[in-house]
Coordinates of C-alpha atoms in Angstrom, one line a residue:
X1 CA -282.3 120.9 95.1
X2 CA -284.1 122.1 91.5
X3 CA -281.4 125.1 92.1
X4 CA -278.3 122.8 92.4
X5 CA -279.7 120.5 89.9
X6 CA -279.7 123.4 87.3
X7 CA -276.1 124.7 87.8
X8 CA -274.9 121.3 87.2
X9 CA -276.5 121.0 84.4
X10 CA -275.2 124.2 82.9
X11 CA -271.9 123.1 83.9
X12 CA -271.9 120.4 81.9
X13 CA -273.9 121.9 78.9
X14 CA -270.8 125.1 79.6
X15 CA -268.5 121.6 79.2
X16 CA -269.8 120.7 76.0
X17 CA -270.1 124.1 74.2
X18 CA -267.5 126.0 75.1
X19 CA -264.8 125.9 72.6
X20 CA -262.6 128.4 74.2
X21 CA -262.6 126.3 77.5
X22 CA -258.8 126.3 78.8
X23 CA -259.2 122.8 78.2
X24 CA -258.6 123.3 74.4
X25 CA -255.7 125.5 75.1
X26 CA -253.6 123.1 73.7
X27 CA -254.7 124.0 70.2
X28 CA -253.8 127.3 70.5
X29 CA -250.9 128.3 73.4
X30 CA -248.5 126.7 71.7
X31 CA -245.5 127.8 69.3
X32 CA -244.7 127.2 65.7
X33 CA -242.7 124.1 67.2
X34 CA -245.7 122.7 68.8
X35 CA -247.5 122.2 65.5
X36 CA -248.5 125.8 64.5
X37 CA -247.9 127.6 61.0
X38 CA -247.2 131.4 60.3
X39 CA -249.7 132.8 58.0
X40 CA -248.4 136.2 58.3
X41 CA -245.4 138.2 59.3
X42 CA -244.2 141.8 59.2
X43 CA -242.7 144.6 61.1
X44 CA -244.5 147.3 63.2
X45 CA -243.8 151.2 62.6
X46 CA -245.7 151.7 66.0
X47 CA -243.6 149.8 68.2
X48 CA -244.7 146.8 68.4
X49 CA -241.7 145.1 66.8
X50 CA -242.2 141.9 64.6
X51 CA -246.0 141.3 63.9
X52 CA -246.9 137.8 63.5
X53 CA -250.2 135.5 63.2
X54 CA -249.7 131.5 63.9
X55 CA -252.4 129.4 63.2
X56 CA -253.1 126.0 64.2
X57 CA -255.9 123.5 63.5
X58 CA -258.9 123.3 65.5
X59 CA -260.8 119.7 67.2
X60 CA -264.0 121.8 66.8
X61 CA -266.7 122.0 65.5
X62 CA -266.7 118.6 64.0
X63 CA -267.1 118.0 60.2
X64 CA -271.1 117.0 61.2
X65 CA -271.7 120.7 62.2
X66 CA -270.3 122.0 59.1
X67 CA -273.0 120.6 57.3
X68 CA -275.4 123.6 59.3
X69 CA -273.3 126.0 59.1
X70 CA -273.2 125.9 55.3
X71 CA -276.9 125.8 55.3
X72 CA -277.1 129.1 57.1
X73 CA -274.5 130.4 55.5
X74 CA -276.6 129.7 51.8
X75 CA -279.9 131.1 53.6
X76 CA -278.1 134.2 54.5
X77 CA -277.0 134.9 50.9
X78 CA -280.5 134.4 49.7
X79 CA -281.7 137.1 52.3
X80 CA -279.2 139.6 50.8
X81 CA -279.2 138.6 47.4
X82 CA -282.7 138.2 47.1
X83 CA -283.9 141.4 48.7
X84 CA -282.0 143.0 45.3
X85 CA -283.7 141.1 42.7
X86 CA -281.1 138.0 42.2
X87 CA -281.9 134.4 42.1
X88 CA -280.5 133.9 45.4
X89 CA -279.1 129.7 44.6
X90 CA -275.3 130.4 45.7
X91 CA -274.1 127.4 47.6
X92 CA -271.3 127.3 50.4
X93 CA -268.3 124.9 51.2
X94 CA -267.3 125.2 54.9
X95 CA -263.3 124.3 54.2
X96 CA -262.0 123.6 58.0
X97 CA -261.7 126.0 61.5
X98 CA -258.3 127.7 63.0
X99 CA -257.2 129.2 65.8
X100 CA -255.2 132.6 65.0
X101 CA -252.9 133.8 67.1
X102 CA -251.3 137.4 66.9
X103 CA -248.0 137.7 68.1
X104 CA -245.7 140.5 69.1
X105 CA -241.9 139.7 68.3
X106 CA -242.7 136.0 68.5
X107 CA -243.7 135.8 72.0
X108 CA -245.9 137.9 73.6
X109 CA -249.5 136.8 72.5
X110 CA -251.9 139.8 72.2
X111 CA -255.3 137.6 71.0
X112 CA -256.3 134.9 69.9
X113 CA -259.2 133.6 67.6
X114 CA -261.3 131.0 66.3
X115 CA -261.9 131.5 62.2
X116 CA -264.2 129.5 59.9
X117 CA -262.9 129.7 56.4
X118 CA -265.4 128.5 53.7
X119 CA -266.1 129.4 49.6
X120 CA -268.8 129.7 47.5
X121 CA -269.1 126.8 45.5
X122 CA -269.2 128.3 42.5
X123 CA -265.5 129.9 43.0
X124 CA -264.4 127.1 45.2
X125 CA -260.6 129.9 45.1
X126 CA -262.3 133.0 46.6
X127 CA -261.9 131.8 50.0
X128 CA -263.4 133.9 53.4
X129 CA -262.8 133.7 56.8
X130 CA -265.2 134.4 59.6
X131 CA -264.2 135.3 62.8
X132 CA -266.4 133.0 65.4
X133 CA -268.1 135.8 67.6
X134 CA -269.6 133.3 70.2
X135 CA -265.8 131.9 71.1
X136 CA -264.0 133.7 73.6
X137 CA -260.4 131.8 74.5
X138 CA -258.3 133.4 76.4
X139 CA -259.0 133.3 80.1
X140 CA -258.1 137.0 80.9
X141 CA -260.8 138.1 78.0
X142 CA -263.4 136.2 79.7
X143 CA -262.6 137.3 83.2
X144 CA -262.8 141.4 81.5
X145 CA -266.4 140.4 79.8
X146 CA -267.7 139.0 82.9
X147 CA -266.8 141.6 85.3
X148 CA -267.0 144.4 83.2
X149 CA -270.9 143.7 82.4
X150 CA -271.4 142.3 86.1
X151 CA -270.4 145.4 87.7
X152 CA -272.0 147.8 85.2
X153 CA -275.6 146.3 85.8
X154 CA -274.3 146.1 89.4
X155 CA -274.1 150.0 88.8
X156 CA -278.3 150.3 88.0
X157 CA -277.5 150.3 83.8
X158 CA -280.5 148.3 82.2
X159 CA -278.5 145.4 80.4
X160 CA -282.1 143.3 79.7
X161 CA -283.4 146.5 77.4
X162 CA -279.5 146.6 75.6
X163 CA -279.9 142.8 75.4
X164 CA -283.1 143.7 73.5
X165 CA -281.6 146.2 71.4
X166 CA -284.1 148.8 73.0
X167 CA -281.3 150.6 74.7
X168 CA -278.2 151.4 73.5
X169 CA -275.1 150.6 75.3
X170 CA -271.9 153.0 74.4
X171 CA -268.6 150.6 74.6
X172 CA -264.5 152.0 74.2
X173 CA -262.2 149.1 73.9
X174 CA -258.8 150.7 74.0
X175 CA -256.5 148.1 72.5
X176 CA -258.0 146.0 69.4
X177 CA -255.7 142.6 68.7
X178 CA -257.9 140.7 66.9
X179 CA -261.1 141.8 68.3
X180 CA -262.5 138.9 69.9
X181 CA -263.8 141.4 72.7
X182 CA -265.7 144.3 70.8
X183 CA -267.1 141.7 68.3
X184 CA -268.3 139.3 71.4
X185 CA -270.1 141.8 73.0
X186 CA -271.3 143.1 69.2
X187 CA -272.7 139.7 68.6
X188 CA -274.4 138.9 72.5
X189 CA -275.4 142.9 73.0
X190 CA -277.7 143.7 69.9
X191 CA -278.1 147.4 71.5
X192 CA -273.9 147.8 72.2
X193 CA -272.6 150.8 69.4
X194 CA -268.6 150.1 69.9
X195 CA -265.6 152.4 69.2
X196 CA -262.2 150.4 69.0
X197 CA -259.2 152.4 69.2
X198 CA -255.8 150.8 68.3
X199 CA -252.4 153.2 67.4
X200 CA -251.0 150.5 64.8
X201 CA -252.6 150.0 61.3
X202 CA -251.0 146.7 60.8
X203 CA -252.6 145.5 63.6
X204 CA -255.9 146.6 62.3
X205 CA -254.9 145.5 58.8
X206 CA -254.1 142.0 60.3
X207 CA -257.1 141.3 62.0
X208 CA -259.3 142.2 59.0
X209 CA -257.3 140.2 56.4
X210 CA -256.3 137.0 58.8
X211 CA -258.7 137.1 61.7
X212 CA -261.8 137.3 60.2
X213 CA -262.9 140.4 62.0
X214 CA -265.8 141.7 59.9
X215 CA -265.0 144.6 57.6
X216 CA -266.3 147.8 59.8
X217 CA -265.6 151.6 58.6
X218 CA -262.0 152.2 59.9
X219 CA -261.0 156.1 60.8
X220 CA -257.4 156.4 59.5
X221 CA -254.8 159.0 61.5
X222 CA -254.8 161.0 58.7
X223 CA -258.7 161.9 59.2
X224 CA -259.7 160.0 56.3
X225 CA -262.7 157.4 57.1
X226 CA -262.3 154.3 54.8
X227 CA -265.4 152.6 54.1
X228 CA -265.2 149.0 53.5
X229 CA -266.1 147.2 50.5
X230 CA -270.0 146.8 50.4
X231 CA -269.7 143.1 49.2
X232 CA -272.4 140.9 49.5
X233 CA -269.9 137.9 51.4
X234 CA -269.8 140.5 54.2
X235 CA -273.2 141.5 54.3
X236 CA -274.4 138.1 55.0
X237 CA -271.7 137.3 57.3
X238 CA -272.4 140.6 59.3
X239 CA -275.7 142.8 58.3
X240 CA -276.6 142.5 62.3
X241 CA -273.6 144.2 63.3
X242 CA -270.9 145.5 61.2
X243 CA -272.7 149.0 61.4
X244 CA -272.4 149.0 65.2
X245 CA -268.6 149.0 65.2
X246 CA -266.0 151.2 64.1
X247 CA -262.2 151.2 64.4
X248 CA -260.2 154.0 65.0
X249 CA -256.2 153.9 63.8
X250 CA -255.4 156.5 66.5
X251 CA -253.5 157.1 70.1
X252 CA -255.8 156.1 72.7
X253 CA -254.6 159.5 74.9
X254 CA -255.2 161.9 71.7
X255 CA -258.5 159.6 71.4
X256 CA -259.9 160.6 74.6
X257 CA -259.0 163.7 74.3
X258 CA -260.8 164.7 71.5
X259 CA -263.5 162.6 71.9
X260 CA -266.8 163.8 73.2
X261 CA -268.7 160.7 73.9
X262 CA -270.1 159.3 77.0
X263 CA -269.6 155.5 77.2
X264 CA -271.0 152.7 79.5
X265 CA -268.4 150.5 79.8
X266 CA -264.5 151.0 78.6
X267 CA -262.3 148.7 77.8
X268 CA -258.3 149.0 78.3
X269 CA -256.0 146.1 77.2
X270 CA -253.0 147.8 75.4
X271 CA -249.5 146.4 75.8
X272 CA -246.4 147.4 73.2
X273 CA -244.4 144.9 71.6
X274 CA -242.0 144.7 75.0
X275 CA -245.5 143.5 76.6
X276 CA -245.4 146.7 79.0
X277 CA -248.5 149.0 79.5
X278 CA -247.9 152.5 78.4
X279 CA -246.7 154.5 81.7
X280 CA -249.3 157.3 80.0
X281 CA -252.6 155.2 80.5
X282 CA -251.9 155.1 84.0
X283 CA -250.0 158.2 85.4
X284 CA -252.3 160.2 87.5
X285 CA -250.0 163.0 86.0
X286 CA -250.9 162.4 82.3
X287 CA -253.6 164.2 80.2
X288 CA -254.8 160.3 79.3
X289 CA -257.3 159.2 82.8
X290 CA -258.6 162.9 83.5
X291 CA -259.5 162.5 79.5
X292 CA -261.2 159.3 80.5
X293 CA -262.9 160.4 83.2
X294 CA -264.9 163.0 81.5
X295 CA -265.6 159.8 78.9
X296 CA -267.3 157.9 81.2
X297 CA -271.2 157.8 82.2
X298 CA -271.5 159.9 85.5
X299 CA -274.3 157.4 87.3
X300 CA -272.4 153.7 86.0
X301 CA -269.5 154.1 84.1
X302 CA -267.1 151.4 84.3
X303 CA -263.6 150.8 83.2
X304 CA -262.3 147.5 83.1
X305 CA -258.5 147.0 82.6
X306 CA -256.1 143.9 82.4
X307 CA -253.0 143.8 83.4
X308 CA -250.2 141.4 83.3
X309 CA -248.7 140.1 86.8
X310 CA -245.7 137.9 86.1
X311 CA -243.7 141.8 85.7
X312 CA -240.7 142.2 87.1
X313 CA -241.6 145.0 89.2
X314 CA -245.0 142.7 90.7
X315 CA -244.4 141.5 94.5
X316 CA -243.7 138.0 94.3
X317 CA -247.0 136.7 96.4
X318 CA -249.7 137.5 93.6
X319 CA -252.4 136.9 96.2
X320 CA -251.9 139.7 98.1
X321 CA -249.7 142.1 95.4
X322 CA -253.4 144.2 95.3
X323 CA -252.9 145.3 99.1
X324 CA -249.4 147.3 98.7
X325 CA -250.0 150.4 97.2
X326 CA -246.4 151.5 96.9
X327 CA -246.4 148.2 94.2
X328 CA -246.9 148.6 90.5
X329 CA -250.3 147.1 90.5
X330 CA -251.4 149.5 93.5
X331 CA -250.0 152.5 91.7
X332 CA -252.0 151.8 88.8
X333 CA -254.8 150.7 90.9
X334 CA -254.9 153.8 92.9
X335 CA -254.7 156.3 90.2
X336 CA -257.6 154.9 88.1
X337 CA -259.8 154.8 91.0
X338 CA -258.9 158.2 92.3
X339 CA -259.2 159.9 88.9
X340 CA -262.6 157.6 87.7
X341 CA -264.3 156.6 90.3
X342 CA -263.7 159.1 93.3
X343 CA -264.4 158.3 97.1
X344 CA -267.6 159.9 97.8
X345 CA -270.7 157.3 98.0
X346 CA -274.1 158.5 98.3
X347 CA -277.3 156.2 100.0
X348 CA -275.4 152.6 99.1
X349 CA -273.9 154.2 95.7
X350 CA -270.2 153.8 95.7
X351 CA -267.4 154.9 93.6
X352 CA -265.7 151.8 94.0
X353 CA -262.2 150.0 92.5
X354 CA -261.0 146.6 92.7
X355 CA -258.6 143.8 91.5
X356 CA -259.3 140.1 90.4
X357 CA -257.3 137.3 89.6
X358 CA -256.9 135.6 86.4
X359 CA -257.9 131.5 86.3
X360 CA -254.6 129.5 84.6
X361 CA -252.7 133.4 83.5
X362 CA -250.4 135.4 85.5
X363 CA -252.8 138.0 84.7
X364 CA -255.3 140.4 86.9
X365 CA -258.2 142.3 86.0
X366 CA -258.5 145.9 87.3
X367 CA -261.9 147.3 87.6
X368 CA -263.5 150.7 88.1
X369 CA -266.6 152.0 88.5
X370 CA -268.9 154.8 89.6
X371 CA -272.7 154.2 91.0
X372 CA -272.1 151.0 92.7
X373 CA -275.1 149.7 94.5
X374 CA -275.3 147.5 97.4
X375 CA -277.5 146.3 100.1
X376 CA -275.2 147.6 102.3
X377 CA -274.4 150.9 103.8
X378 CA -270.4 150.3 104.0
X379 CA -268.3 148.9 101.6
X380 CA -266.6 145.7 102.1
X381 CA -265.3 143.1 100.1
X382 CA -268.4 140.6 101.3
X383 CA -271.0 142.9 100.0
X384 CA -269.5 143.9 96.5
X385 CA -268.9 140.1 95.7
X386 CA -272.4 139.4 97.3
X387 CA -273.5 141.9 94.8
X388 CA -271.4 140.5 91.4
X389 CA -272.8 137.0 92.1
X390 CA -276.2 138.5 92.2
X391 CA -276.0 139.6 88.9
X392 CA -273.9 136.5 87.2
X393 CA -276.4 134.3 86.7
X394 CA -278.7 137.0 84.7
X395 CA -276.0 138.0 82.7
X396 CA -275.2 134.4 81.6
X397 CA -278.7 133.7 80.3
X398 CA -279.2 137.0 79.1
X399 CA -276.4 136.9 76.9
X400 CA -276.9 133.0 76.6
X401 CA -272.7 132.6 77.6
X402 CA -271.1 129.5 76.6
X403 CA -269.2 129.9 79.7
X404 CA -270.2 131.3 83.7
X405 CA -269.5 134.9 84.7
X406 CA -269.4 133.2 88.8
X407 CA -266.1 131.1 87.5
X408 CA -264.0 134.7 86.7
X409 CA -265.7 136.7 89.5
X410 CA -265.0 134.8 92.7
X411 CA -261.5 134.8 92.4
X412 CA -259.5 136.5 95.0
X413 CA -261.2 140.0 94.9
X414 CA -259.5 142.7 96.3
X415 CA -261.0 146.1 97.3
X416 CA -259.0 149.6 96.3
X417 CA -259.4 151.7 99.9

């Protein structure tokens, strides 16, 4: 009973707290029509046709909360001003909250974000905006969090010590939009070093200047590393973890490639500006997945994909599109868990690949791992989801979610044999 009792109560405190609970989607999956204002517009070089960011006006927090937020916002500038010798008295107006949204060619939505913009009161016209780290909106973002980190520490990796920020946990997102992802696990994952990867600078300049993303060192095609202004506004807003992410303006195959990192966990969510996922990041034949296989941690690496399934070349039952392997989602499927995870298991530890819907998107997560461990000695659907629900409820107080990882891992799981 005291068991039942206390996931009803997290439900409802989830209820309460949750701003990027589909129930708000209202604020932000709309169209300029429905209410929303362009705040920025321009064409990509990279392919990704017209670049846009629509904003519209968010129900939360309430203007009673502000009130805290400004007060933090005042003790962190006395921290940073203060610890060089200044008087430390600057004051802060918290101005209102948005949802962003970037936009390729006006419909295809590629992320979207919660920003606070505020001022110092002395120069009430040198506005800021803050990305909101806790807020995760879209559903299929949530869904790649969830089982991502579930089937990592499903893997043996020690998420409590990189909860602690005694371990460190290595994390590739391929694909950057306006980084809810990277800068959600940044902010729950004190011991999580992150390397974002994204081929377009405008999207990088876009979610810098009208996201809020914090200003992190950005490595430019040409080789150059740009350090960000050292200003004191993004000190305060992000001393805990602007040094734990960098952003890479580069092809995610040429990336990989080069690269000689080992990472934990690995991110993939890159779509062009005809919303269709590069053929390259998953042809068994392409230099890109044998590049990402030496990438990732021999014992748990896991690579965690989404992938859209209202395609046109998707069966049209999307509960059972994961079985057919001659389909698009089982091509893709099959390649990454051939090339990543292999077939071999070893006393319960299996190199193991599934699929799992998306709640309220035509959208499916892809997931990949090696080191799998279960209580069982053969692999079955029962066992690996016996495993993932094991691990949900220590991952959502560990990381103190505003949402539960059980709601995005029960959801039609399908094994890759």
């Amino acid at each position: 009973m005291w068991a039942a009792q206390r996931r009803i109560n997290r439900w409802f405190c989830t209820a309460i707290h949750d701003e990027g609970h589909w129930r708000y989607s209202k604020e932000w999956w709309g169209t300029i029509a429905s209410g929303g204002r362009t705040v920025f517009r321009s064409a990509s070089t990279k392919g990704n046709g017209v670049v846009s960011v629509v904003s519209h006006p968010s129900s939360k927090p309430s203007e009673e909360e502000w009130q805290e937020t400004e007060k933090w916002l005042e003790r962190r500038y006395r921290e940073e001003v203060g610890g060089q010798g200044g008087n430390g008295g600057e004051g802060f107006r918290v101005l209102g909250y948005e949802w962003r949204t970037l936009r390729f060619n006006d419909e295809t939505r590629q992320s979207t974000v919660k920003v606070m913009a505020a001022c110092p009161q002395s120069e009430p016209s040198s506005v800021f905006l803050m990305q909101q780290p806790h807020c995760l909106a879209v559903p299929y973002v949530k869904s790649m969090v969830s089982l991502g980190l579930a089937s990592v520490a499903s893997c043996g990796y020690d998420l409590l010590q990189a909860t602690r920020g005694n371990q460190p946990m290595r994390i590739l997102c391929i694909g950057h939009g306006g980084g809810s992802l990277p800068l959600f696990l940044a902010k729950k994952i004190p011991g999580a070093i992150i390397d974002i990867v994204e081929i377009d600078p405008l999207v990088i300049h876009i979610s810098l200047h009208e996201m809020g993303f914090p200003a992190v060192p950005v490595l430019a095609s040409s080789g150059k590393c740009i350090f960000p202004e050292n200003s004191i506004i993004n000190k305060m807003l992000w001393s805990d973890i602007k040094e734990r992410i960098c952003l890479y303006e580069c092809d995610a195959e040429k990336f990989v490639l080069d690269s000689s990192s080992l990472y934990d966990l690995i991110f993939v969510d890159a779509y062009d500006g005809d919303d269709i996922f590069p053929c390259k990041l998953w042809d068994r034949d392409s230099p890109f997945l044998n590049a990402l296989s030496d990438r990732l941690h021999p014992e748990h690496g896991t690579v965690v994909v989404n992938l859209h399934s209202d395609s046109d070349a998707w069966s049209p039952d999307p509960f059972h599109t994961h079985a057919s392997e001659s389909s698009y989602i089982g091509k893709i499927g099959r390649a990454y868990k051939d090339l990543l995870a292999g077939n071999g298991s070893f006393r319960s530890c299996f190199g193991l690949g599934y699929f799992v819907d998306v709640p309220w998107l035509c959208n499916t997560t892809l997931v990949v791992c090696k080191g799998f461990r279960t209580d069982s000695m053969h692999l079955s659907q029962a066992s690996v989801l016996k495993t993932l629900a094991s691990k949900s409820p220590v991952i959502d107080i560990l990381l103190n979610l505003p949402f539960s990882c059980s709601e995005y891992i029960n959801r039609h799981l399908t094994l890759i044999y």
